[in-house]
Coordinates of C-alpha atoms and ligand atoms in Angstrom, one line a residue:
X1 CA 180.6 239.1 113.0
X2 CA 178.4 239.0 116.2
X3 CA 179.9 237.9 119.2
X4 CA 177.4 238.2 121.5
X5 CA 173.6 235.5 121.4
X6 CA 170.7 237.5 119.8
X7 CA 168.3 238.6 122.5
X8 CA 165.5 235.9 123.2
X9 CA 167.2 233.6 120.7
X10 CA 167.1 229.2 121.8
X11 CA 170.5 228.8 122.5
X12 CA 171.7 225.1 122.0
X13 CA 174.9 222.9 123.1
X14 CA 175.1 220.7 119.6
X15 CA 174.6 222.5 115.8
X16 CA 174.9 220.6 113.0
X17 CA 176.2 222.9 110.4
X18 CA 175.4 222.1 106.8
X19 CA 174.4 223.4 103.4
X20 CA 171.5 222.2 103.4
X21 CA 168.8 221.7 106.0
X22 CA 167.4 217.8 106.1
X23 CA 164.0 219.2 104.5
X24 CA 164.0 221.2 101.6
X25 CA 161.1 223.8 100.7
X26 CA 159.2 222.7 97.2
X27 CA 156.1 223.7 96.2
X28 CA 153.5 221.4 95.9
X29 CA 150.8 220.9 92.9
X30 CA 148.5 223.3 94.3
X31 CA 150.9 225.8 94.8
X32 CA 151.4 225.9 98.3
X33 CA 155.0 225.8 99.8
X34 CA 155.4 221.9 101.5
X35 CA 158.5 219.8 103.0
X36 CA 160.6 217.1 101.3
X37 CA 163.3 215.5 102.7
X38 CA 166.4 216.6 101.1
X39 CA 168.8 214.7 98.6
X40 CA 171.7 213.2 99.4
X41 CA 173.5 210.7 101.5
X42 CA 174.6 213.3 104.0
X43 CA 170.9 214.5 105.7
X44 CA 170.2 210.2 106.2
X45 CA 173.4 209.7 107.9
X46 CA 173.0 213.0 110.4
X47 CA 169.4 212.2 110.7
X48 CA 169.8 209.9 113.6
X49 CA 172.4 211.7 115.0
X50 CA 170.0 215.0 115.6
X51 CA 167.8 212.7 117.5
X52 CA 170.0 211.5 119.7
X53 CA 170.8 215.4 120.8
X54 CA 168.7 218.1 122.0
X55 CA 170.4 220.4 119.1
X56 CA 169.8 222.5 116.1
X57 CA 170.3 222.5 112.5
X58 CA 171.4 225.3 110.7
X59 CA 171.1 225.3 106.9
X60 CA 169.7 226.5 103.8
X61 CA 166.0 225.8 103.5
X62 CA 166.7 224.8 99.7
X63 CA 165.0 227.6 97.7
X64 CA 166.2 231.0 96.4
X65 CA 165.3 234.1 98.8
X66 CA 163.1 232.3 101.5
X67 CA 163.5 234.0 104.8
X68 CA 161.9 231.6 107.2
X69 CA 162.2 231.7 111.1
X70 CA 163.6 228.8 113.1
X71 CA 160.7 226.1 113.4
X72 CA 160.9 222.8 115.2
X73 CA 160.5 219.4 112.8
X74 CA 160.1 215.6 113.4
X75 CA 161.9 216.4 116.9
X76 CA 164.4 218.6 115.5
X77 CA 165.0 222.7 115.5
X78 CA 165.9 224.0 112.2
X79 CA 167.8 227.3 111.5
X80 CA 167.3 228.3 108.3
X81 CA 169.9 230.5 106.4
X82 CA 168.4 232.5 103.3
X83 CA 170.5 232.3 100.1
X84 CA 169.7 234.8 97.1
X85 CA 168.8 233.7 93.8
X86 CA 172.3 234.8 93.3
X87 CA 173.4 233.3 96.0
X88 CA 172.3 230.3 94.8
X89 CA 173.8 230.5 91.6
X90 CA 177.4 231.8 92.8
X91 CA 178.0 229.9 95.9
X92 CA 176.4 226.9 95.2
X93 CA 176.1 225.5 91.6
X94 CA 179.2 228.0 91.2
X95 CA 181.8 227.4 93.7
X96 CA 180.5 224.4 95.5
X97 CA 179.6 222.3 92.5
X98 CA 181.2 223.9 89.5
X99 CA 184.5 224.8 91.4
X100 CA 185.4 222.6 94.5
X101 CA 182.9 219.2 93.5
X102 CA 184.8 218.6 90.1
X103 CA 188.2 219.6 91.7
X104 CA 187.7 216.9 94.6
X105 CA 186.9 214.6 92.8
X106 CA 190.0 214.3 91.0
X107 CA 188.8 216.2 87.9
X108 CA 186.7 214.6 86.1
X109 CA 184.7 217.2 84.5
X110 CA 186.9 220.5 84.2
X111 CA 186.7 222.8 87.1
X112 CA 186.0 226.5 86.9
X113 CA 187.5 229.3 88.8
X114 CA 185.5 232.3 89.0
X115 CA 186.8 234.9 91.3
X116 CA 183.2 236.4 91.6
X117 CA 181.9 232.8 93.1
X118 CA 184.5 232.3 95.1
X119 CA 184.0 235.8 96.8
X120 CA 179.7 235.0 96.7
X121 CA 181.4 231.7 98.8
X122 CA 183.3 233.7 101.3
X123 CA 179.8 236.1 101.9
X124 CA 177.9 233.0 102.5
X125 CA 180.5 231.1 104.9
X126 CA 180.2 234.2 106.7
X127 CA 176.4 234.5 107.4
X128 CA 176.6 230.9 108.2
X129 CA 178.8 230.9 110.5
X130 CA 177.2 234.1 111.8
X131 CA 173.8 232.2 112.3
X132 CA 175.6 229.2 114.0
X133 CA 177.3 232.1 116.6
X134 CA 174.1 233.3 117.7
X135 CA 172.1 230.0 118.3
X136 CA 175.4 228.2 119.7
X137 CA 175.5 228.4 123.6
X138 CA 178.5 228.9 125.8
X139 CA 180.9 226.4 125.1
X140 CA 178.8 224.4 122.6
X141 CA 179.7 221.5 120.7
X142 CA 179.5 222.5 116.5
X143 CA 180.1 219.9 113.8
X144 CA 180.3 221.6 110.2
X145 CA 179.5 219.4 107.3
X146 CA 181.3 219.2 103.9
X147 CA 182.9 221.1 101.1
X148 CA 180.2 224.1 100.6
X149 CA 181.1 225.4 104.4
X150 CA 185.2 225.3 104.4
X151 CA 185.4 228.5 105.9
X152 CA 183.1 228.3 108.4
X153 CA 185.2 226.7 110.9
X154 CA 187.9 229.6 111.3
X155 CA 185.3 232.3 110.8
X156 CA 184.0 230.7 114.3
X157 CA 186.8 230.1 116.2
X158 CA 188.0 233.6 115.7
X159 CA 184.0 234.8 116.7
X160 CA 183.4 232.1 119.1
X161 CA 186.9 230.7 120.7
X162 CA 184.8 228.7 123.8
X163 CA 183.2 227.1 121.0
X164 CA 184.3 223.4 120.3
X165 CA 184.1 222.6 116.4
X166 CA 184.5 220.1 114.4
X167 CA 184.4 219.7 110.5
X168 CA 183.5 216.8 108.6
X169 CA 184.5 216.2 104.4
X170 CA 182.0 213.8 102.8
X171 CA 183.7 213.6 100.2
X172 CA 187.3 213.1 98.9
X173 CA 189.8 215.3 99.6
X174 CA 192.3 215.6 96.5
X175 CA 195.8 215.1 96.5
X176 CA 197.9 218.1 96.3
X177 CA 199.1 218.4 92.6
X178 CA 195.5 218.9 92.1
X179 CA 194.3 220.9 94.9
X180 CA 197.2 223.4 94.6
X181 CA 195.2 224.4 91.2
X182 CA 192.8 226.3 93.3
X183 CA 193.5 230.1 93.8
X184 CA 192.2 229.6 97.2
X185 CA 193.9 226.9 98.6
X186 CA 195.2 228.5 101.5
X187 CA 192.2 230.3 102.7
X188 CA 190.4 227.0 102.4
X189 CA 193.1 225.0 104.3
X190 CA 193.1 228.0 107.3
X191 CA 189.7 228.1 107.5
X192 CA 189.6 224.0 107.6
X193 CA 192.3 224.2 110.7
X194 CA 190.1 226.8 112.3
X195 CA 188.4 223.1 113.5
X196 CA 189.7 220.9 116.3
X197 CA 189.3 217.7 114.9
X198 CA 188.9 217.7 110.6
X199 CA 187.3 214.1 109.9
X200 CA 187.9 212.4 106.1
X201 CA 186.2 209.2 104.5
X202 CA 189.7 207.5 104.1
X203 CA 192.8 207.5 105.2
X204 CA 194.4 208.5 102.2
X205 CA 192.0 212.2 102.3
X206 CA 193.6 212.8 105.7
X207 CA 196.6 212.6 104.2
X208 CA 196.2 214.8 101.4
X209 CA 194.9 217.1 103.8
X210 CA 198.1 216.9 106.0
X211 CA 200.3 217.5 103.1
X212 CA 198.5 220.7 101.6
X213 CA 198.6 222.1 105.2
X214 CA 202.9 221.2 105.3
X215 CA 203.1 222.8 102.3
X216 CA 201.0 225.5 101.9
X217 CA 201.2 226.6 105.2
X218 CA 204.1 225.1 106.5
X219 CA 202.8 223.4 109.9
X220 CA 204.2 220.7 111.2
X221 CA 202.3 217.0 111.4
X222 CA 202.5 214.4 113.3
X223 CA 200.5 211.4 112.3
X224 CA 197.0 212.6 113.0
X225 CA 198.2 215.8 114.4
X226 CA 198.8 218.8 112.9
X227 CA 200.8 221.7 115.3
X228 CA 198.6 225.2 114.4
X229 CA 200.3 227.9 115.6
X230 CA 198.2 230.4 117.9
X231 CA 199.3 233.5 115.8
X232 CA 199.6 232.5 112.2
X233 CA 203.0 233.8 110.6
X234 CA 201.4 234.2 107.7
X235 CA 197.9 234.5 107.9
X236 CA 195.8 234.7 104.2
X237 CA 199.2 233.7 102.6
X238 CA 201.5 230.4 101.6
X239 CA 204.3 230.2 104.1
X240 CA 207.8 229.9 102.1
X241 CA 208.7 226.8 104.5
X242 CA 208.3 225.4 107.5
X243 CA 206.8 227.4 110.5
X244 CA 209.6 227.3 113.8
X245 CA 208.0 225.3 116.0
X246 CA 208.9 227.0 119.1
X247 CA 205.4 229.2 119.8
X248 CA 202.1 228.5 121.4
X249 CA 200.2 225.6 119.0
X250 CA 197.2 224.4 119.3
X251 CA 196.4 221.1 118.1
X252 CA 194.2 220.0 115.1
X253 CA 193.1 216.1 115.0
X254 CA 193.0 214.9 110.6
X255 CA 192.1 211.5 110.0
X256 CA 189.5 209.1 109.1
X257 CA 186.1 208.6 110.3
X258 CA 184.2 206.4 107.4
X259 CA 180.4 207.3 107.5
X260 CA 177.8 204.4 107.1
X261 CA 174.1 204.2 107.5
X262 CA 171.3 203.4 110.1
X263 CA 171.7 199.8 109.3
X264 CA 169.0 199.0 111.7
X265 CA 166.9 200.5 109.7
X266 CA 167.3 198.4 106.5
X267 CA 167.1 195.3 108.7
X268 CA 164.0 195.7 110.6
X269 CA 162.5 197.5 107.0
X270 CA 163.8 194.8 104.8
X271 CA 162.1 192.0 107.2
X272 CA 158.6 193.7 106.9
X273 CA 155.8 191.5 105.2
X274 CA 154.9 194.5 102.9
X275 CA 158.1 195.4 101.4
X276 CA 159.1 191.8 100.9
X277 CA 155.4 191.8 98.6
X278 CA 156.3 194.6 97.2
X279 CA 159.6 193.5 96.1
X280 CA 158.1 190.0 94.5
X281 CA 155.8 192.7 92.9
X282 CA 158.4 194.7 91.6
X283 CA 160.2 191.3 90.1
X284 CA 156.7 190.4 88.4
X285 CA 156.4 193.9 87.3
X286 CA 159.9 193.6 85.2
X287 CA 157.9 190.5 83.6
X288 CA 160.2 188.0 86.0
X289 CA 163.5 188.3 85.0
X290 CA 166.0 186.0 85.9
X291 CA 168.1 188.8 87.1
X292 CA 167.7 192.6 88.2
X293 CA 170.9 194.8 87.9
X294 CA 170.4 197.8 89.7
X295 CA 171.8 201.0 89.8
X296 CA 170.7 203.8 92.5
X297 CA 172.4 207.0 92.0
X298 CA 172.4 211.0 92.2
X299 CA 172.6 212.0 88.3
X300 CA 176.2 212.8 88.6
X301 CA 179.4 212.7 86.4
X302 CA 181.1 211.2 89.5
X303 CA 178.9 207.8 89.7
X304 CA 180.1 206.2 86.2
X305 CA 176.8 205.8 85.0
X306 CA 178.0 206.4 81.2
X307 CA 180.8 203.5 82.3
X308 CA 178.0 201.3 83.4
X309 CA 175.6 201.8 80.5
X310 CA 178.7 201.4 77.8
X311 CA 179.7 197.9 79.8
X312 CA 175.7 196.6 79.6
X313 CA 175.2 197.8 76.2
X314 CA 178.2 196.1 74.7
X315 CA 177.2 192.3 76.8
X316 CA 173.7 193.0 74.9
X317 CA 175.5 193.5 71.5
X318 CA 177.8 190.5 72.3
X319 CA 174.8 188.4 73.1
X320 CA 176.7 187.9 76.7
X321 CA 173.2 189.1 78.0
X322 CA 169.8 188.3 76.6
X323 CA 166.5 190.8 77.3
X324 CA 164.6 188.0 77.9
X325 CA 166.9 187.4 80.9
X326 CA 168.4 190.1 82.7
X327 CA 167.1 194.0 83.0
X328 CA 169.4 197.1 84.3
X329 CA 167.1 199.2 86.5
X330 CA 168.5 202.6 86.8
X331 CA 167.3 204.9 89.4
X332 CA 168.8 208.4 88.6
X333 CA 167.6 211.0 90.7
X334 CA 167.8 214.7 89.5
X335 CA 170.4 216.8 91.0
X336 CA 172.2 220.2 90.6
X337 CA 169.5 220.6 87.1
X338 CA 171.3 224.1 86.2
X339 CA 175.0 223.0 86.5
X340 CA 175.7 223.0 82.8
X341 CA 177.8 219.6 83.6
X342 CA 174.7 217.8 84.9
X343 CA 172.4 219.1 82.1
X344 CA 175.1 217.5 79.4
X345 CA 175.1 214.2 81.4
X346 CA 171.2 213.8 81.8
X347 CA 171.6 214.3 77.9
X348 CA 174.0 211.5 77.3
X349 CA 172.9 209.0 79.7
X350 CA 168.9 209.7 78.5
X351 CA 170.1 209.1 74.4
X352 CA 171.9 206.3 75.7
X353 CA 169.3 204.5 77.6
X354 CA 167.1 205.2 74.6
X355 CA 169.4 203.9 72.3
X356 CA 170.3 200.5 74.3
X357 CA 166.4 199.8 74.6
X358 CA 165.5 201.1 71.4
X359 CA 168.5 198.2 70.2
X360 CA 167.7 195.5 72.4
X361 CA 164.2 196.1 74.0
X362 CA 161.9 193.1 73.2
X363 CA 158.2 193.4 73.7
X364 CA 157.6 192.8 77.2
X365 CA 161.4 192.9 77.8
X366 CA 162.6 195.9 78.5
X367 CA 166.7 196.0 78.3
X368 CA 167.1 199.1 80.8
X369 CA 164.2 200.7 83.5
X370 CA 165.2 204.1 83.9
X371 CA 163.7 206.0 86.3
X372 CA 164.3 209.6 86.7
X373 CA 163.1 211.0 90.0
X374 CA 163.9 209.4 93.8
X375 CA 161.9 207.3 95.9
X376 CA 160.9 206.9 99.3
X377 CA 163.5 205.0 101.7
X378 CA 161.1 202.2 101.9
X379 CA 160.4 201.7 97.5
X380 CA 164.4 201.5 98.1
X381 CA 164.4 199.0 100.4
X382 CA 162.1 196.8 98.3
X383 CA 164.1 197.0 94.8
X384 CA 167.4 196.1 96.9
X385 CA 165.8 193.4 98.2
X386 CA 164.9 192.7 94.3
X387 CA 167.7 192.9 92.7
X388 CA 170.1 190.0 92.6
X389 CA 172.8 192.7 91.2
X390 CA 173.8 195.5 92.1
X391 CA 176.1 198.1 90.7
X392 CA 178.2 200.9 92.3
X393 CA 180.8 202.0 89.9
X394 CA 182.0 205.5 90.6
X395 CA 184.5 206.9 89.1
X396 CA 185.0 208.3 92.2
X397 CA 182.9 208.8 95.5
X398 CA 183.6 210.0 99.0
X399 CA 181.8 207.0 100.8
X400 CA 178.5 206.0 98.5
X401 CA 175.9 204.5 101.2
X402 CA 174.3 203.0 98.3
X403 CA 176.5 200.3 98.9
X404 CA 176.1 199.7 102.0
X405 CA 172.1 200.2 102.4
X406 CA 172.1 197.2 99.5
X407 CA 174.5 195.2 102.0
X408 CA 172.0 195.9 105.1
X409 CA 168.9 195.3 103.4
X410 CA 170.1 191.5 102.4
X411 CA 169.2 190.0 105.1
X412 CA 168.9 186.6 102.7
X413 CA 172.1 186.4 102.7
X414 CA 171.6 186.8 98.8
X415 CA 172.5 189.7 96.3
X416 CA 175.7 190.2 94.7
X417 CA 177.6 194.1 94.9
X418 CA 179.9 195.0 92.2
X419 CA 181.8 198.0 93.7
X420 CA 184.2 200.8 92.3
X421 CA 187.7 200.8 94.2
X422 CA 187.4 204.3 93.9
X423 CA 184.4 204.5 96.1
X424 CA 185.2 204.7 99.7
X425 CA 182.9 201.9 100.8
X426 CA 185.6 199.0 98.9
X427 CA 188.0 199.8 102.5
X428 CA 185.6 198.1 104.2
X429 CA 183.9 195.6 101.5
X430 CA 186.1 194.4 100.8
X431 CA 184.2 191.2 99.9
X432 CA 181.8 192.9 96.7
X433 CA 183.2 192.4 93.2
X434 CA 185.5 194.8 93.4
X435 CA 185.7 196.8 89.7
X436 CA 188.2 199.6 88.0
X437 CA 185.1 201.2 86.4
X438 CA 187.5 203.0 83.8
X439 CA 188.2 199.1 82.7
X440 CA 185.5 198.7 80.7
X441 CA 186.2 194.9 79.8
X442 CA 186.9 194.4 83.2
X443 CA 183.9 196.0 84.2
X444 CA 181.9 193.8 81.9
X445 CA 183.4 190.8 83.5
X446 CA 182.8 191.9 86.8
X447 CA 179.1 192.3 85.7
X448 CA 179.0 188.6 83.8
X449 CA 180.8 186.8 87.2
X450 CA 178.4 188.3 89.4
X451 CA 175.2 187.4 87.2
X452 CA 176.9 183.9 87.2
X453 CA 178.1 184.1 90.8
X454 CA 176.7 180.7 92.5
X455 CA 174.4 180.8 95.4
X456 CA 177.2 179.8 97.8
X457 CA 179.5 182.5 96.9
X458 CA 177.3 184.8 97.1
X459 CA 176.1 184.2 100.4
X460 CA 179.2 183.9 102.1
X461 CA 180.5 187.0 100.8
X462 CA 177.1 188.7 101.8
X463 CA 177.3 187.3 105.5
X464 CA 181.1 189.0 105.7
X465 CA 179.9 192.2 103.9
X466 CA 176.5 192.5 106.7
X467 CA 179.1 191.9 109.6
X468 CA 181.0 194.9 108.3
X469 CA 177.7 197.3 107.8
X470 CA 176.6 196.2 111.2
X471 CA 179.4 196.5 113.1
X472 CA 180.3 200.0 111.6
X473 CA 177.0 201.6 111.3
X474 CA 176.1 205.2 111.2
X475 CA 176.0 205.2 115.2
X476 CA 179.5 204.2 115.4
X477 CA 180.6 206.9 112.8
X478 CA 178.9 209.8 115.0
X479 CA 180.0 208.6 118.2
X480 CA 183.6 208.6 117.4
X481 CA 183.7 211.2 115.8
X482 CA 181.9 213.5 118.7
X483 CA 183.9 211.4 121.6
X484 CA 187.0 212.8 119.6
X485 CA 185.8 215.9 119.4
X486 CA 184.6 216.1 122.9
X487 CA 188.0 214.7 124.0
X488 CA 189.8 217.4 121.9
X489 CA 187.9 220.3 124.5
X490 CA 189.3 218.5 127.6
X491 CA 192.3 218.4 126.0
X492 CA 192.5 222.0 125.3
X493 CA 190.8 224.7 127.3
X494 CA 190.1 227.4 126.7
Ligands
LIG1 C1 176.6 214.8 98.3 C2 177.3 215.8 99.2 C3 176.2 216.5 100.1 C4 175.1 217.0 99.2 C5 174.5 215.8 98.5 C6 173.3 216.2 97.6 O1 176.2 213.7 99.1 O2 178.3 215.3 99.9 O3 176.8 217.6 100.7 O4 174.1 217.6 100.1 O5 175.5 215.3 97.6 O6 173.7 217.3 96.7 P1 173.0 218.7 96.7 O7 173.9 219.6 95.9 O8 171.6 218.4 96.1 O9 172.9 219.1 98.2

């Protein structure tokens, strides 16, 4: 691993570290190679953040074998890391989202251990945490993002120890009976504590975190500390108990920073003149129902859209629900298209959809608008502003800012959110209609008492939600978790 800053290489004193830059490389009708901003909650959140700094973004530019050089972008420098076509396939839709996306989130498609991916993941950890040691100045500040860079952080530290680095998980970290299925889980967990501060969604990730690092590698933890030995006693391997205490440790922060979202933004978008026409427009569009469910989500497994579509479909059989009355838009945008997983799900949920409006469809009434591509921030803005329901039922979810950009862009006061508790967002909204999506009656009456929620209700649970989202917003989530890290390096010299 290089030590040492490439010759007439920008160095920089804050890198973002993530899979993926915040614009990906597509090619355009004609052919020619153009920009799109990535998918995902995770570029929206960081956006503002790399504003803020003078810094750099390392990350994969999004298409197979594209070896671009660092370019500036929308205020920001980008440092693109080039992934092979096999690259692609082995590291990420193998290990990342075949491997370590099901296993995180608790199982709920079957996850696959390939010994060939994970070693595809360990080559590309390395050449990202290469790139990150070359830009990175003396002493800079480096915050890794999520589950496709574990190793990163100790690869680092051990190339870089005056660096100061922190790791973020977006999404949930599994408890141990199901995390100790993965051949790797102690590389993963040293290269995790090769971080100063490791930041979850929710309390209860930090604490699965805490207890695979007790047991696995036998460190001791204290609260939101974890005591990491300088020299490992057993490094690459499980320690048989716990490590004597009596060495050099450094120390290793674990606990929960809960992301949100620019919440200023959906305010000041949701009050323009424009999108408030547009969103009438949209209503009339539908044919002026008197309520718009709406669903916004990836095209993933973990987001209970099958859940979702069973619950509406059987209120339409039961009559609960009338087409005349109420649609379900369904935004689904494509993700992860040659993950066998995904390709079986767009299946499903497309015969499904066709089968509930083929049932129920009137002429003119439409029972379910599916949509399968993403829109621009601001076409978001507008159908939350729409719909007078809207539904987040994962099965589980790290955060889901879906939630919360609905809550911000309410500025009427109006809106009902039916929520999963399994979604990180219900810690802190507490005040939706919260939903065991696996309940599927319960689900349904979740969905029939917020169609029928009156007005009052529904504002004064809005108003408490918007607090929330407005107090927490994305701004807060960054700044404490960078004054944490930052605090960590005083702490700690090196
Ligand atoms: C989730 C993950 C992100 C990821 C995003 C989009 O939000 O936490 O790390 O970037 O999904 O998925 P993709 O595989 O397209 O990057």
């Amino acid at each position: 691993m290089s030590q040492r800053p490439v010759r007439n290489q920008r160095q920089y004193d804050f890198i973002v570290v993530s899979n993926r830059l915040p614009v990906d490389s597509v090619i355009d009708g004609d052919g020619n190679q153009a920009w799109a901003p990535s998918p995902g909650g995770l570029v929206a959140a960081l956006e503002p953040v790399m504003h803020r700094h003078d810094g750099a973004w390392v990350g994969w530019p999004g298409r197979a074998d594209l070896d671009l050089d660092p370019f500036d972008t929308d205020g920001m420098s980008l440092i693109p890391v080039p992934l092979s076509e096999a690259e692609v396939a082995d590291y990420y839709e193998g290990f990342s989202n075949a491997t370590l996306w099901p296993l995180y989130h608790d199982v709920i498609a079957v996850p696959e251990f390939l010994r060939e991916w994970w070693e595809t993941y360990r080559v590309v950890n390395r050449r990202f945490a290469e790139r990150t040691a070359e830009v990175a100045g003396r002493g800079a500040v480096v915050w890794v993002q999520d589950y496709q860079l574990q190793l990163v952080p100790k690869l680092l530290r051990d190339a870089r120890p005056d660096l100061t680095i922190g790791f973020f998980n977006h999404i949930p970290f599994p408890s141990y009976g199901l995390f100790s299925q993965l051949p790797w889980r102690t590389q993963i967990i040293e290269g995790l504590l090769g971080a100063d501060v490791v930041g979850f969604q929710r309390d209860a990730d930090a604490g699965n975190f805490a207890q695979a690092v007790r047991r696995l590698k036998g460190f001791a933890t204290k609260g939101q500390h974890i005591a990491v030995p300088l020299t490992d006693p057993n490094p690459g391997r499980r320690a048989s108990g716990p490590v004597r205490e009596d060495g050099p440790t450094r120390t290793v922060v674990a606990r929960k920073f809960p992301i949100s979202i620019d919440a200023p933004y959906f305010r000041a978008t949701s009050h323009r003149e424009d999108i408030r026409a547009r969103a009438n427009e949209i209503r009339a569009d539908l044919g002026n129902p008197k309520v718009i469910m709406l669903g916004v989500d990836r095209l993933d497994y973990t987001k209970g859209i099958r859940h979702r579509l069973l619950a509406y479909g059987e209120l339409l059989a039961e009559g609960r629900v009338k087409p005349e009355e109420v649609i379900l838009v369904q935004v689904a945008s494509p993700s992860r298209e040659r993950v066998k997983s995904y390709m079986d799900l767009r299946d499903e949920v497309e015969v499904t959809v066709g089968r509930i409006n083929g049932e129920y469809s009137a002429i003119g009434h439409q029972a379910i608008s599916y949509h399968h591509h993403s829109y621009p921030r601001e076409e978001m803005v507008a159908l939350y502003l729409a719909a007078d329901v809207m539904l987040v039922t994962a099965l589980r979810d790290g955060m889901n800012l879906v939630a919360k950009e609905y809550v911000a862009s309410r500025f009427d006061n109006d809106g009902v959110l039916v929520l999963s508790e399994f979604a990180g967002a219900s810690d802190e909204l507490k005040r939706a209609v919260l939903v065991n999506p696996h309940d599927i009656e319960g689900l349904k009456e979740a969905m029939m008492s917020a169609i029928e929620m009156p007005p009052a209700e529904r504002a004064m649970r809005m108003r408490s939600m918007r607090k929330r989202v407005f107090e927490d917003d994305v701004e807060k989530w960054s700044s404490g978790f960078l004054d944490t890290l930052t605090a960590r390096r005083t702490a700690e010299p090196t």
